[in-house]
Each structure stands twice: as C-alpha cells, then as structure tokens.
Amino acid sequence: MSTETTPWREYFGSRENQSHAAQLGMWIFLGSEVLLFTNLFVGYAVYRYYYPEVFIEASHHLATGWATVQTLLLVTSSLCVALAVHFIRSGRAFWMGVALLAAMGLGLGFLVIKGWEYWKHWTEGALPGEYYRLAELPDRGGSLFFTLYFLLTGLHALHMLVGLSVLAWLVWGALVGRYTAEYHVPVEVGGLYWHLVDVFWLFIYPLLYLVE
C-alpha cells in the first residue's frame, strides 16, 4: 500500500508509535482546552454566588426549550462521529464520510439556533457589559450574567466552527481515499476534538439554562 494513502513516518519507529504520538498530542491539547473552560466555569460559579437571585431570573430570559434541542443535536452529532470512526476502522470510507456529513449538518443546525438566540438577545437589550439595556433586571448582576453567557457560548461556538472545519477536512480525505482501515488516526483525533466540544456544551447547558 502506497505511503500517499497511508502516510506513516519512519522516524516514529512503527505505525503504533505514530498513532500513540498523535493521540497523546491531541490529549495534551484537549487538556489545555479543559483548563481554559474550567477557569470560565469557576468565574461563573463565583458570580453566581454573589448574585444568585439575578442569575436565576436572567436564566429565565434564555430559550431553554431551544437549548434542549441544541443539546440533542450536538449529542447526536457526537454519535455520528463515533459511527464514522467505527466505519473507517472496518474500511468503509464512504459511510465514514456520510456519518461525518450528518454530524456537520447537526452542528450547523446548532449554530443556526444559537444565531437566532443572539439576535433575540440583541433586540431585547440582553447584551454584555456597557451594551446591557434590559430594564427587567439590575444592571450589575444582569450585565454580568449576559457577559458570561456570551463569553461561554461564543467561545463554544468558535470551537464548533473549528470542529466543523476539521470534519470537513476529514470528509475531503475520505473522498480522495486518504483513510483506510490501516490508517485512520486523523479521524480518531478529529473525533476526540468534536467530542470535547460536545462535553463543554453539556456543562454550559445546565449552568446557563437550568439555573435554579
């Protein structure tokens, strides 16, 4: 099998070593991402402690029903990515591409809903910082809540855009026959990133939308 379709590098010593190195590198990167979001979650918890009533009331201005739909979309997309890894491990590159396209469609649906949410907040004046003008809530606590809301969801959306780009690159690789049952490390590594984006949302969803 040609090295063009299975680009193993001799300096790793073996294919197994290259696979382990790629996965280790991704896990280290994911660890740094976890630290980033953990700091934001801790900051949210601190302000939630100081403004409990305002944060509860502010969460009622969020579209919890649509956020639940977003959660279902994202969890299903992770299932599709897991299926894509399963398919390529058994040499079914076509079905891997189909599963990844389905995951991308679900991810785009998530972002469309999020864009609608942002537009709704814009019209209501539920904006971060000095742009906050929602009269129903105190400026200080309400502004902090929506600042954290846009920071957490905006950063998550940015990670989703990166993840969608990774999935699109993997689909292209499937189309040109780059991945096989013997070589599919990028699919596994890219899948790990997408799953992490999913996990971040599973923390953001209850923190922002289910405040009680």
JSON list of C-alpha atoms in Angstrom, two decimals:
[
{"chain": "A", "resi": 1, "resn": "MET", "atom": "CA", "xyz": [0.00, 0.00, 0.00]},
{"chain": "A", "resi": 2, "resn": "SER", "atom": "CA", "xyz": [1.42, 3.38, -1.01]},
{"chain": "A", "resi": 3, "resn": "THR", "atom": "CA", "xyz": [2.63, 5.89, 1.52]},
{"chain": "A", "resi": 4, "resn": "GLU", "atom": "CA", "xyz": [0.48, 8.54, -0.22]},
{"chain": "A", "resi": 5, "resn": "THR", "atom": "CA", "xyz": [-2.68, 6.93, 1.09]},
{"chain": "A", "resi": 6, "resn": "THR", "atom": "CA", "xyz": [-1.14, 5.77, 4.36]},
{"chain": "A", "resi": 7, "resn": "PRO", "atom": "CA", "xyz": [1.37, 8.49, 5.32]},
{"chain": "A", "resi": 8, "resn": "TRP", "atom": "CA", "xyz": [3.26, 6.71, 8.08]},
{"chain": "A", "resi": 9, "resn": "ARG", "atom": "CA", "xyz": [6.54, 8.30, 9.10]},
{"chain": "A", "resi": 10, "resn": "GLU", "atom": "CA", "xyz": [9.54, 6.05, 9.60]},
{"chain": "A", "resi": 11, "resn": "TYR", "atom": "CA", "xyz": [11.06, 8.19, 12.37]},
{"chain": "A", "resi": 12, "resn": "PHE", "atom": "CA", "xyz": [8.26, 7.05, 14.72]},
{"chain": "A", "resi": 13, "resn": "GLY", "atom": "CA", "xyz": [9.64, 3.54, 14.54]},
{"chain": "A", "resi": 14, "resn": "SER", "atom": "CA", "xyz": [6.28, 1.88, 13.95]},
{"chain": "A", "resi": 15, "resn": "ARG", "atom": "CA", "xyz": [2.70, 2.64, 12.99]},
{"chain": "A", "resi": 16, "resn": "GLU", "atom": "CA", "xyz": [1.60, 2.03, 16.56]},
{"chain": "A", "resi": 17, "resn": "ASN", "atom": "CA", "xyz": [4.08, 4.60, 17.86]},
{"chain": "A", "resi": 18, "resn": "GLN", "atom": "CA", "xyz": [2.83, 7.20, 15.38]},
{"chain": "A", "resi": 19, "resn": "SER", "atom": "CA", "xyz": [-0.77, 6.54, 16.40]},
{"chain": "A", "resi": 20, "resn": "HIS", "atom": "CA", "xyz": [0.09, 6.85, 20.08]},
{"chain": "A", "resi": 21, "resn": "ALA", "atom": "CA", "xyz": [2.05, 10.07, 19.48]},
{"chain": "A", "resi": 22, "resn": "ALA", "atom": "CA", "xyz": [-0.85, 11.65, 17.58]},
{"chain": "A", "resi": 23, "resn": "GLN", "atom": "CA", "xyz": [-3.35, 10.68, 20.24]},
{"chain": "A", "resi": 24, "resn": "LEU", "atom": "CA", "xyz": [-1.09, 11.86, 23.07]},
{"chain": "A", "resi": 25, "resn": "GLY", "atom": "CA", "xyz": [-0.60, 15.19, 21.34]},
{"chain": "A", "resi": 26, "resn": "MET", "atom": "CA", "xyz": [-4.34, 15.63, 20.97]},
{"chain": "A", "resi": 27, "resn": "TRP", "atom": "CA", "xyz": [-4.98, 14.70, 24.61]},
{"chain": "A", "resi": 28, "resn": "ILE", "atom": "CA", "xyz": [-2.43, 17.31, 25.74]},
{"chain": "A", "resi": 29, "resn": "PHE", "atom": "CA", "xyz": [-4.13, 19.91, 23.57]},
{"chain": "A", "resi": 30, "resn": "LEU", "atom": "CA", "xyz": [-7.55, 18.91, 24.88]},
{"chain": "A", "resi": 31, "resn": "GLY", "atom": "CA", "xyz": [-6.21, 19.22, 28.42]},
{"chain": "A", "resi": 32, "resn": "SER", "atom": "CA", "xyz": [-5.27, 22.86, 27.76]},
{"chain": "A", "resi": 33, "resn": "GLU", "atom": "CA", "xyz": [-8.78, 23.47, 26.42]},
{"chain": "A", "resi": 34, "resn": "VAL", "atom": "CA", "xyz": [-10.28, 21.93, 29.54]},
{"chain": "A", "resi": 35, "resn": "LEU", "atom": "CA", "xyz": [-8.20, 24.29, 31.70]},
{"chain": "A", "resi": 36, "resn": "LEU", "atom": "CA", "xyz": [-9.49, 27.27, 29.69]},
{"chain": "A", "resi": 37, "resn": "PHE", "atom": "CA", "xyz": [-13.15, 26.37, 30.13]},
{"chain": "A", "resi": 38, "resn": "THR", "atom": "CA", "xyz": [-12.64, 25.32, 33.75]},
{"chain": "A", "resi": 39, "resn": "ASN", "atom": "CA", "xyz": [-11.42, 28.82, 34.58]},
{"chain": "A", "resi": 40, "resn": "LEU", "atom": "CA", "xyz": [-14.53, 30.27, 32.96]},
{"chain": "A", "resi": 41, "resn": "PHE", "atom": "CA", "xyz": [-16.79, 27.85, 34.84]},
{"chain": "A", "resi": 42, "resn": "VAL", "atom": "CA", "xyz": [-15.11, 28.82, 38.13]},
{"chain": "A", "resi": 43, "resn": "GLY", "atom": "CA", "xyz": [-15.60, 32.50, 37.32]},
{"chain": "A", "resi": 44, "resn": "TYR", "atom": "CA", "xyz": [-19.26, 31.82, 36.59]},
{"chain": "A", "resi": 45, "resn": "ALA", "atom": "CA", "xyz": [-19.64, 29.99, 39.93]},
{"chain": "A", "resi": 46, "resn": "VAL", "atom": "CA", "xyz": [-18.13, 32.94, 41.83]},
{"chain": "A", "resi": 47, "resn": "TYR", "atom": "CA", "xyz": [-20.51, 35.48, 40.30]},
{"chain": "A", "resi": 48, "resn": "ARG", "atom": "CA", "xyz": [-23.40, 33.05, 40.68]},
{"chain": "A", "resi": 49, "resn": "TYR", "atom": "CA", "xyz": [-22.63, 33.00, 44.41]},
{"chain": "A", "resi": 50, "resn": "TYR", "atom": "CA", "xyz": [-22.73, 36.81, 44.68]},
{"chain": "A", "resi": 51, "resn": "TYR", "atom": "CA", "xyz": [-25.86, 37.33, 42.52]},
{"chain": "A", "resi": 52, "resn": "PRO", "atom": "CA", "xyz": [-27.98, 34.19, 42.95]},
{"chain": "A", "resi": 53, "resn": "GLU", "atom": "CA", "xyz": [-31.43, 35.77, 42.51]},
{"chain": "A", "resi": 54, "resn": "VAL", "atom": "CA", "xyz": [-30.40, 37.86, 39.50]},
{"chain": "A", "resi": 55, "resn": "PHE", "atom": "CA", "xyz": [-28.77, 34.88, 37.78]},
{"chain": "A", "resi": 56, "resn": "ILE", "atom": "CA", "xyz": [-31.90, 32.78, 38.29]},
{"chain": "A", "resi": 57, "resn": "GLU", "atom": "CA", "xyz": [-34.11, 35.50, 36.85]},
{"chain": "A", "resi": 58, "resn": "ALA", "atom": "CA", "xyz": [-31.70, 36.15, 33.98]},
{"chain": "A", "resi": 59, "resn": "SER", "atom": "CA", "xyz": [-31.72, 32.47, 33.01]},
{"chain": "A", "resi": 60, "resn": "HIS", "atom": "CA", "xyz": [-35.49, 32.74, 32.51]},
{"chain": "A", "resi": 61, "resn": "HIS", "atom": "CA", "xyz": [-34.79, 35.10, 29.61]},
{"chain": "A", "resi": 62, "resn": "LEU", "atom": "CA", "xyz": [-32.95, 32.33, 27.77]},
{"chain": "A", "resi": 63, "resn": "ALA", "atom": "CA", "xyz": [-34.67, 29.96, 25.37]},
{"chain": "A", "resi": 64, "resn": "THR", "atom": "CA", "xyz": [-34.37, 26.77, 27.42]},
{"chain": "A", "resi": 65, "resn": "GLY", "atom": "CA", "xyz": [-36.51, 24.75, 25.02]},
{"chain": "A", "resi": 66, "resn": "TRP", "atom": "CA", "xyz": [-34.32, 25.60, 22.06]},
{"chain": "A", "resi": 67, "resn": "ALA", "atom": "CA", "xyz": [-31.20, 24.95, 24.15]},
{"chain": "A", "resi": 68, "resn": "THR", "atom": "CA", "xyz": [-32.55, 21.46, 24.81]},
{"chain": "A", "resi": 69, "resn": "VAL", "atom": "CA", "xyz": [-32.93, 20.97, 21.05]},
{"chain": "A", "resi": 70, "resn": "GLN", "atom": "CA", "xyz": [-29.34, 22.17, 20.62]},
{"chain": "A", "resi": 71, "resn": "THR", "atom": "CA", "xyz": [-28.21, 19.63, 23.19]},
{"chain": "A", "resi": 72, "resn": "LEU", "atom": "CA", "xyz": [-29.95, 16.81, 21.33]},
{"chain": "A", "resi": 73, "resn": "LEU", "atom": "CA", "xyz": [-28.42, 17.97, 18.05]},
{"chain": "A", "resi": 74, "resn": "LEU", "atom": "CA", "xyz": [-24.92, 18.06, 19.49]},
{"chain": "A", "resi": 75, "resn": "VAL", "atom": "CA", "xyz": [-25.19, 14.71, 21.28]},
{"chain": "A", "resi": 76, "resn": "THR", "atom": "CA", "xyz": [-26.50, 13.11, 18.09]},
{"chain": "A", "resi": 77, "resn": "SER", "atom": "CA", "xyz": [-23.64, 14.66, 16.11]},
{"chain": "A", "resi": 78, "resn": "SER", "atom": "CA", "xyz": [-21.16, 13.05, 18.50]},
{"chain": "A", "resi": 79, "resn": "LEU", "atom": "CA", "xyz": [-22.88, 9.72, 17.89]},
{"chain": "A", "resi": 80, "resn": "CYS", "atom": "CA", "xyz": [-22.40, 10.26, 14.15]},
{"chain": "A", "resi": 81, "resn": "VAL", "atom": "CA", "xyz": [-18.70, 10.99, 14.68]},
{"chain": "A", "resi": 82, "resn": "ALA", "atom": "CA", "xyz": [-18.34, 7.82, 16.75]},
{"chain": "A", "resi": 83, "resn": "LEU", "atom": "CA", "xyz": [-20.02, 5.89, 13.94]},
{"chain": "A", "resi": 84, "resn": "ALA", "atom": "CA", "xyz": [-17.61, 7.45, 11.45]},
{"chain": "A", "resi": 85, "resn": "VAL", "atom": "CA", "xyz": [-14.67, 6.12, 13.46]},
{"chain": "A", "resi": 86, "resn": "HIS", "atom": "CA", "xyz": [-16.33, 2.71, 13.59]},
{"chain": "A", "resi": 87, "resn": "PHE", "atom": "CA", "xyz": [-16.90, 2.71, 9.83]},
{"chain": "A", "resi": 88, "resn": "ILE", "atom": "CA", "xyz": [-13.33, 3.63, 8.91]},
{"chain": "A", "resi": 89, "resn": "ARG", "atom": "CA", "xyz": [-11.91, 1.05, 11.29]},
{"chain": "A", "resi": 90, "resn": "SER", "atom": "CA", "xyz": [-13.75, -1.55, 9.24]},
{"chain": "A", "resi": 91, "resn": "GLY", "atom": "CA", "xyz": [-12.61, 0.01, 5.96]},
{"chain": "A", "resi": 92, "resn": "ARG", "atom": "CA", "xyz": [-15.91, 1.65, 4.98]},
{"chain": "A", "resi": 93, "resn": "ALA", "atom": "CA", "xyz": [-14.64, 5.10, 3.99]},
{"chain": "A", "resi": 94, "resn": "PHE", "atom": "CA", "xyz": [-17.84, 6.02, 2.13]},
{"chain": "A", "resi": 95, "resn": "TRP", "atom": "CA", "xyz": [-20.02, 5.52, 5.18]},
{"chain": "A", "resi": 96, "resn": "MET", "atom": "CA", "xyz": [-17.46, 7.33, 7.28]},
{"chain": "A", "resi": 97, "resn": "GLY", "atom": "CA", "xyz": [-17.94, 10.36, 5.03]},
{"chain": "A", "resi": 98, "resn": "VAL", "atom": "CA", "xyz": [-21.72, 10.06, 5.25]},
{"chain": "A", "resi": 99, "resn": "ALA", "atom": "CA", "xyz": [-21.61, 9.94, 9.06]},
{"chain": "A", "resi": 100, "resn": "LEU", "atom": "CA", "xyz": [-19.33, 12.97, 9.22]},
{"chain": "A", "resi": 101, "resn": "LEU", "atom": "CA", "xyz": [-21.59, 14.93, 6.84]},
{"chain": "A", "resi": 102, "resn": "ALA", "atom": "CA", "xyz": [-24.53, 14.12, 9.10]},
{"chain": "A", "resi": 103, "resn": "ALA", "atom": "CA", "xyz": [-22.53, 15.36, 12.10]},
{"chain": "A", "resi": 104, "resn": "MET", "atom": "CA", "xyz": [-21.72, 18.57, 10.24]},
{"chain": "A", "resi": 105, "resn": "GLY", "atom": "CA", "xyz": [-25.38, 19.11, 9.37]},
{"chain": "A", "resi": 106, "resn": "LEU", "atom": "CA", "xyz": [-26.38, 18.71, 13.01]},
{"chain": "A", "resi": 107, "resn": "GLY", "atom": "CA", "xyz": [-23.59, 21.04, 14.11]},
{"chain": "A", "resi": 108, "resn": "LEU", "atom": "CA", "xyz": [-24.71, 23.69, 11.63]},
{"chain": "A", "resi": 109, "resn": "GLY", "atom": "CA", "xyz": [-28.26, 23.34, 12.93]},
{"chain": "A", "resi": 110, "resn": "PHE", "atom": "CA", "xyz": [-26.91, 24.03, 16.42]},
{"chain": "A", "resi": 111, "resn": "LEU", "atom": "CA", "xyz": [-25.19, 27.20, 15.25]},
{"chain": "A", "resi": 112, "resn": "VAL", "atom": "CA", "xyz": [-28.29, 28.43, 13.39]},
{"chain": "A", "resi": 113, "resn": "ILE", "atom": "CA", "xyz": [-30.31, 28.18, 16.60]},
{"chain": "A", "resi": 114, "resn": "LYS", "atom": "CA", "xyz": [-27.53, 29.93, 18.52]},
{"chain": "A", "resi": 115, "resn": "GLY", "atom": "CA", "xyz": [-27.51, 32.73, 15.95]},
{"chain": "A", "resi": 116, "resn": "TRP", "atom": "CA", "xyz": [-31.26, 33.16, 16.39]},
{"chain": "A", "resi": 117, "resn": "GLU", "atom": "CA", "xyz": [-30.76, 33.31, 20.17]},
{"chain": "A", "resi": 118, "resn": "TYR", "atom": "CA", "xyz": [-28.14, 36.03, 19.78]},
{"chain": "A", "resi": 119, "resn": "TRP", "atom": "CA", "xyz": [-30.46, 38.06, 17.55]},
{"chain": "A", "resi": 120, "resn": "LYS", "atom": "CA", "xyz": [-33.24, 37.71, 20.14]},
{"chain": "A", "resi": 121, "resn": "HIS", "atom": "CA", "xyz": [-30.95, 38.95, 22.93]},
{"chain": "A", "resi": 122, "resn": "TRP", "atom": "CA", "xyz": [-29.85, 41.85, 20.73]},
{"chain": "A", "resi": 123, "resn": "THR", "atom": "CA", "xyz": [-33.44, 43.01, 20.21]},
{"chain": "A", "resi": 124, "resn": "GLU", "atom": "CA", "xyz": [-34.18, 42.71, 23.96]},
{"chain": "A", "resi": 125, "resn": "GLY", "atom": "CA", "xyz": [-31.04, 44.51, 25.04]},
{"chain": "A", "resi": 126, "resn": "ALA", "atom": "CA", "xyz": [-29.73, 41.47, 26.93]},
{"chain": "A", "resi": 127, "resn": "LEU", "atom": "CA", "xyz": [-26.16, 42.22, 25.95]},
{"chain": "A", "resi": 128, "resn": "PRO", "atom": "CA", "xyz": [-22.78, 42.10, 27.72]},
{"chain": "A", "resi": 129, "resn": "GLY", "atom": "CA", "xyz": [-21.04, 44.92, 29.53]},
{"chain": "A", "resi": 130, "resn": "GLU", "atom": "CA", "xyz": [-21.86, 48.52, 28.73]},
{"chain": "A", "resi": 131, "resn": "TYR", "atom": "CA", "xyz": [-24.27, 47.47, 25.99]},
{"chain": "A", "resi": 132, "resn": "TYR", "atom": "CA", "xyz": [-26.67, 45.91, 28.51]},
{"chain": "A", "resi": 133, "resn": "ARG", "atom": "CA", "xyz": [-30.07, 47.62, 28.47]},
{"chain": "A", "resi": 134, "resn": "LEU", "atom": "CA", "xyz": [-32.55, 45.04, 29.76]},
{"chain": "A", "resi": 135, "resn": "ALA", "atom": "CA", "xyz": [-34.73, 47.02, 32.16]},
{"chain": "A", "resi": 136, "resn": "GLU", "atom": "CA", "xyz": [-36.24, 43.95, 33.83]},
{"chain": "A", "resi": 137, "resn": "LEU", "atom": "CA", "xyz": [-33.01, 43.05, 35.63]},
{"chain": "A", "resi": 138, "resn": "PRO", "atom": "CA", "xyz": [-30.49, 45.07, 37.69]},
{"chain": "A", "resi": 139, "resn": "ASP", "atom": "CA", "xyz": [-27.65, 46.38, 35.58]},
{"chain": "A", "resi": 140, "resn": "ARG", "atom": "CA", "xyz": [-24.84, 44.91, 37.66]},
{"chain": "A", "resi": 141, "resn": "GLY", "atom": "CA", "xyz": [-25.94, 41.30, 38.10]},
{"chain": "A", "resi": 142, "resn": "GLY", "atom": "CA", "xyz": [-27.80, 41.12, 34.80]},
{"chain": "A", "resi": 143, "resn": "SER", "atom": "CA", "xyz": [-24.89, 42.54, 32.84]},
{"chain": "A", "resi": 144, "resn": "LEU", "atom": "CA", "xyz": [-22.52, 40.03, 34.47]},
{"chain": "A", "resi": 145, "resn": "PHE", "atom": "CA", "xyz": [-24.79, 37.11, 33.63]},
{"chain": "A", "resi": 146, "resn": "PHE", "atom": "CA", "xyz": [-25.08, 38.02, 29.97]},
{"chain": "A", "resi": 147, "resn": "THR", "atom": "CA", "xyz": [-21.39, 38.83, 29.75]},
{"chain": "A", "resi": 148, "resn": "LEU", "atom": "CA", "xyz": [-20.64, 35.31, 30.95]},
{"chain": "A", "resi": 149, "resn": "TYR", "atom": "CA", "xyz": [-23.37, 33.93, 28.70]},
{"chain": "A", "resi": 150, "resn": "PHE", "atom": "CA", "xyz": [-21.90, 35.46, 25.56]},
{"chain": "A", "resi": 151, "resn": "LEU", "atom": "CA", "xyz": [-18.36, 34.59, 26.63]},
{"chain": "A", "resi": 152, "resn": "LEU", "atom": "CA", "xyz": [-19.14, 30.91, 27.27]},
{"chain": "A", "resi": 153, "resn": "THR", "atom": "CA", "xyz": [-21.49, 30.33, 24.34]},
{"chain": "A", "resi": 154, "resn": "GLY", "atom": "CA", "xyz": [-19.43, 32.47, 21.97]},
{"chain": "A", "resi": 155, "resn": "LEU", "atom": "CA", "xyz": [-16.21, 30.64, 22.80]},
{"chain": "A", "resi": 156, "resn": "HIS", "atom": "CA", "xyz": [-18.05, 27.35, 22.44]},
{"chain": "A", "resi": 157, "resn": "ALA", "atom": "CA", "xyz": [-19.44, 28.41, 19.04]},
{"chain": "A", "resi": 158, "resn": "LEU", "atom": "CA", "xyz": [-15.91, 29.34, 17.94]},
{"chain": "A", "resi": 159, "resn": "HIS", "atom": "CA", "xyz": [-14.72, 25.86, 18.91]},
{"chain": "A", "resi": 160, "resn": "MET", "atom": "CA", "xyz": [-17.62, 24.42, 16.95]},
{"chain": "A", "resi": 161, "resn": "LEU", "atom": "CA", "xyz": [-16.56, 26.31, 13.84]},
{"chain": "A", "resi": 162, "resn": "VAL", "atom": "CA", "xyz": [-13.06, 24.88, 14.22]},
{"chain": "A", "resi": 163, "resn": "GLY", "atom": "CA", "xyz": [-14.56, 21.43, 14.73]},
{"chain": "A", "resi": 164, "resn": "LEU", "atom": "CA", "xyz": [-16.73, 21.76, 11.63]},
{"chain": "A", "resi": 165, "resn": "SER", "atom": "CA", "xyz": [-13.65, 22.72, 9.63]},
{"chain": "A", "resi": 166, "resn": "VAL", "atom": "CA", "xyz": [-11.87, 19.61, 10.94]},
{"chain": "A", "resi": 167, "resn": "LEU", "atom": "CA", "xyz": [-14.83, 17.41, 9.99]},
{"chain": "A", "resi": 168, "resn": "ALA", "atom": "CA", "xyz": [-14.95, 18.96, 6.52]},
{"chain": "A", "resi": 169, "resn": "TRP", "atom": "CA", "xyz": [-11.23, 18.21, 6.08]},
{"chain": "A", "resi": 170, "resn": "LEU", "atom": "CA", "xyz": [-11.83, 14.61, 7.14]},
{"chain": "A", "resi": 171, "resn": "VAL", "atom": "CA", "xyz": [-14.70, 14.27, 4.65]},
{"chain": "A", "resi": 172, "resn": "TRP", "atom": "CA", "xyz": [-12.40, 15.52, 1.91]},
{"chain": "A", "resi": 173, "resn": "GLY", "atom": "CA", "xyz": [-9.82, 12.94, 2.99]},
{"chain": "A", "resi": 174, "resn": "ALA", "atom": "CA", "xyz": [-12.47, 10.22, 2.72]},
{"chain": "A", "resi": 175, "resn": "LEU", "atom": "CA", "xyz": [-13.37, 11.36, -0.80]},
{"chain": "A", "resi": 176, "resn": "VAL", "atom": "CA", "xyz": [-9.77, 11.15, -2.02]},
{"chain": "A", "resi": 177, "resn": "GLY", "atom": "CA", "xyz": [-9.21, 7.78, -0.34]},
{"chain": "A", "resi": 178, "resn": "ARG", "atom": "CA", "xyz": [-6.77, 9.03, 2.25]},
{"chain": "A", "resi": 179, "resn": "TYR", "atom": "CA", "xyz": [-8.12, 6.93, 5.12]},
{"chain": "A", "resi": 180, "resn": "THR", "atom": "CA", "xyz": [-8.30, 3.17, 5.35]},
{"chain": "A", "resi": 181, "resn": "ALA", "atom": "CA", "xyz": [-8.78, 0.51, 7.98]},
{"chain": "A", "resi": 182, "resn": "GLU", "atom": "CA", "xyz": [-5.00, 0.54, 8.44]},
{"chain": "A", "resi": 183, "resn": "TYR", "atom": "CA", "xyz": [-4.60, 4.33, 8.55]},
{"chain": "A", "resi": 184, "resn": "HIS", "atom": "CA", "xyz": [-7.29, 6.44, 10.19]},
{"chain": "A", "resi": 185, "resn": "VAL", "atom": "CA", "xyz": [-5.52, 8.26, 13.04]},
{"chain": "A", "resi": 186, "resn": "PRO", "atom": "CA", "xyz": [-6.70, 11.72, 11.88]},
{"chain": "A", "resi": 187, "resn": "VAL", "atom": "CA", "xyz": [-10.31, 10.54, 12.04]},
{"chain": "A", "resi": 188, "resn": "GLU", "atom": "CA", "xyz": [-9.90, 9.36, 15.62]},
{"chain": "A", "resi": 189, "resn": "VAL", "atom": "CA", "xyz": [-8.03, 12.51, 16.66]},
{"chain": "A", "resi": 190, "resn": "GLY", "atom": "CA", "xyz": [-10.53, 14.82, 14.96]},
{"chain": "A", "resi": 191, "resn": "GLY", "atom": "CA", "xyz": [-13.34, 12.88, 16.58]},
{"chain": "A", "resi": 192, "resn": "LEU", "atom": "CA", "xyz": [-11.82, 13.47, 20.01]},
{"chain": "A", "resi": 193, "resn": "TYR", "atom": "CA", "xyz": [-11.90, 17.22, 19.42]},
{"chain": "A", "resi": 194, "resn": "TRP", "atom": "CA", "xyz": [-15.56, 17.13, 18.39]},
{"chain": "A", "resi": 195, "resn": "HIS", "atom": "CA", "xyz": [-16.48, 15.07, 21.44]},
{"chain": "A", "resi": 196, "resn": "LEU", "atom": "CA", "xyz": [-14.76, 17.62, 23.69]},
{"chain": "A", "resi": 197, "resn": "VAL", "atom": "CA", "xyz": [-16.84, 20.40, 22.14]},
{"chain": "A", "resi": 198, "resn": "ASP", "atom": "CA", "xyz": [-19.89, 18.30, 22.97]},
{"chain": "A", "resi": 199, "resn": "VAL", "atom": "CA", "xyz": [-18.75, 17.81, 26.58]},
{"chain": "A", "resi": 200, "resn": "PHE", "atom": "CA", "xyz": [-18.22, 21.57, 27.04]},
{"chain": "A", "resi": 201, "resn": "TRP", "atom": "CA", "xyz": [-21.80, 22.21, 25.98]},
{"chain": "A", "resi": 202, "resn": "LEU", "atom": "CA", "xyz": [-23.07, 19.59, 28.43]},
{"chain": "A", "resi": 203, "resn": "PHE", "atom": "CA", "xyz": [-21.60, 21.80, 31.19]},
{"chain": "A", "resi": 204, "resn": "ILE", "atom": "CA", "xyz": [-22.69, 25.11, 29.67]},
{"chain": "A", "resi": 205, "resn": "TYR", "atom": "CA", "xyz": [-26.29, 24.00, 29.16]},
{"chain": "A", "resi": 206, "resn": "PRO", "atom": "CA", "xyz": [-27.21, 23.39, 32.83]},
{"chain": "A", "resi": 207, "resn": "LEU", "atom": "CA", "xyz": [-25.07, 26.26, 34.12]},
{"chain": "A", "resi": 208, "resn": "LEU", "atom": "CA", "xyz": [-26.80, 28.88, 31.99]},
{"chain": "A", "resi": 209, "resn": "TYR", "atom": "CA", "xyz": [-30.21, 27.49, 31.12]},
{"chain": "A", "resi": 210, "resn": "LEU", "atom": "CA", "xyz": [-31.16, 25.42, 34.17]},
{"chain": "A", "resi": 211, "resn": "VAL", "atom": "CA", "xyz": [-30.25, 27.87, 36.94]},
{"chain": "A", "resi": 212, "resn": "GLU", "atom": "CA", "xyz": [-32.45, 27.32, 39.99]}
]
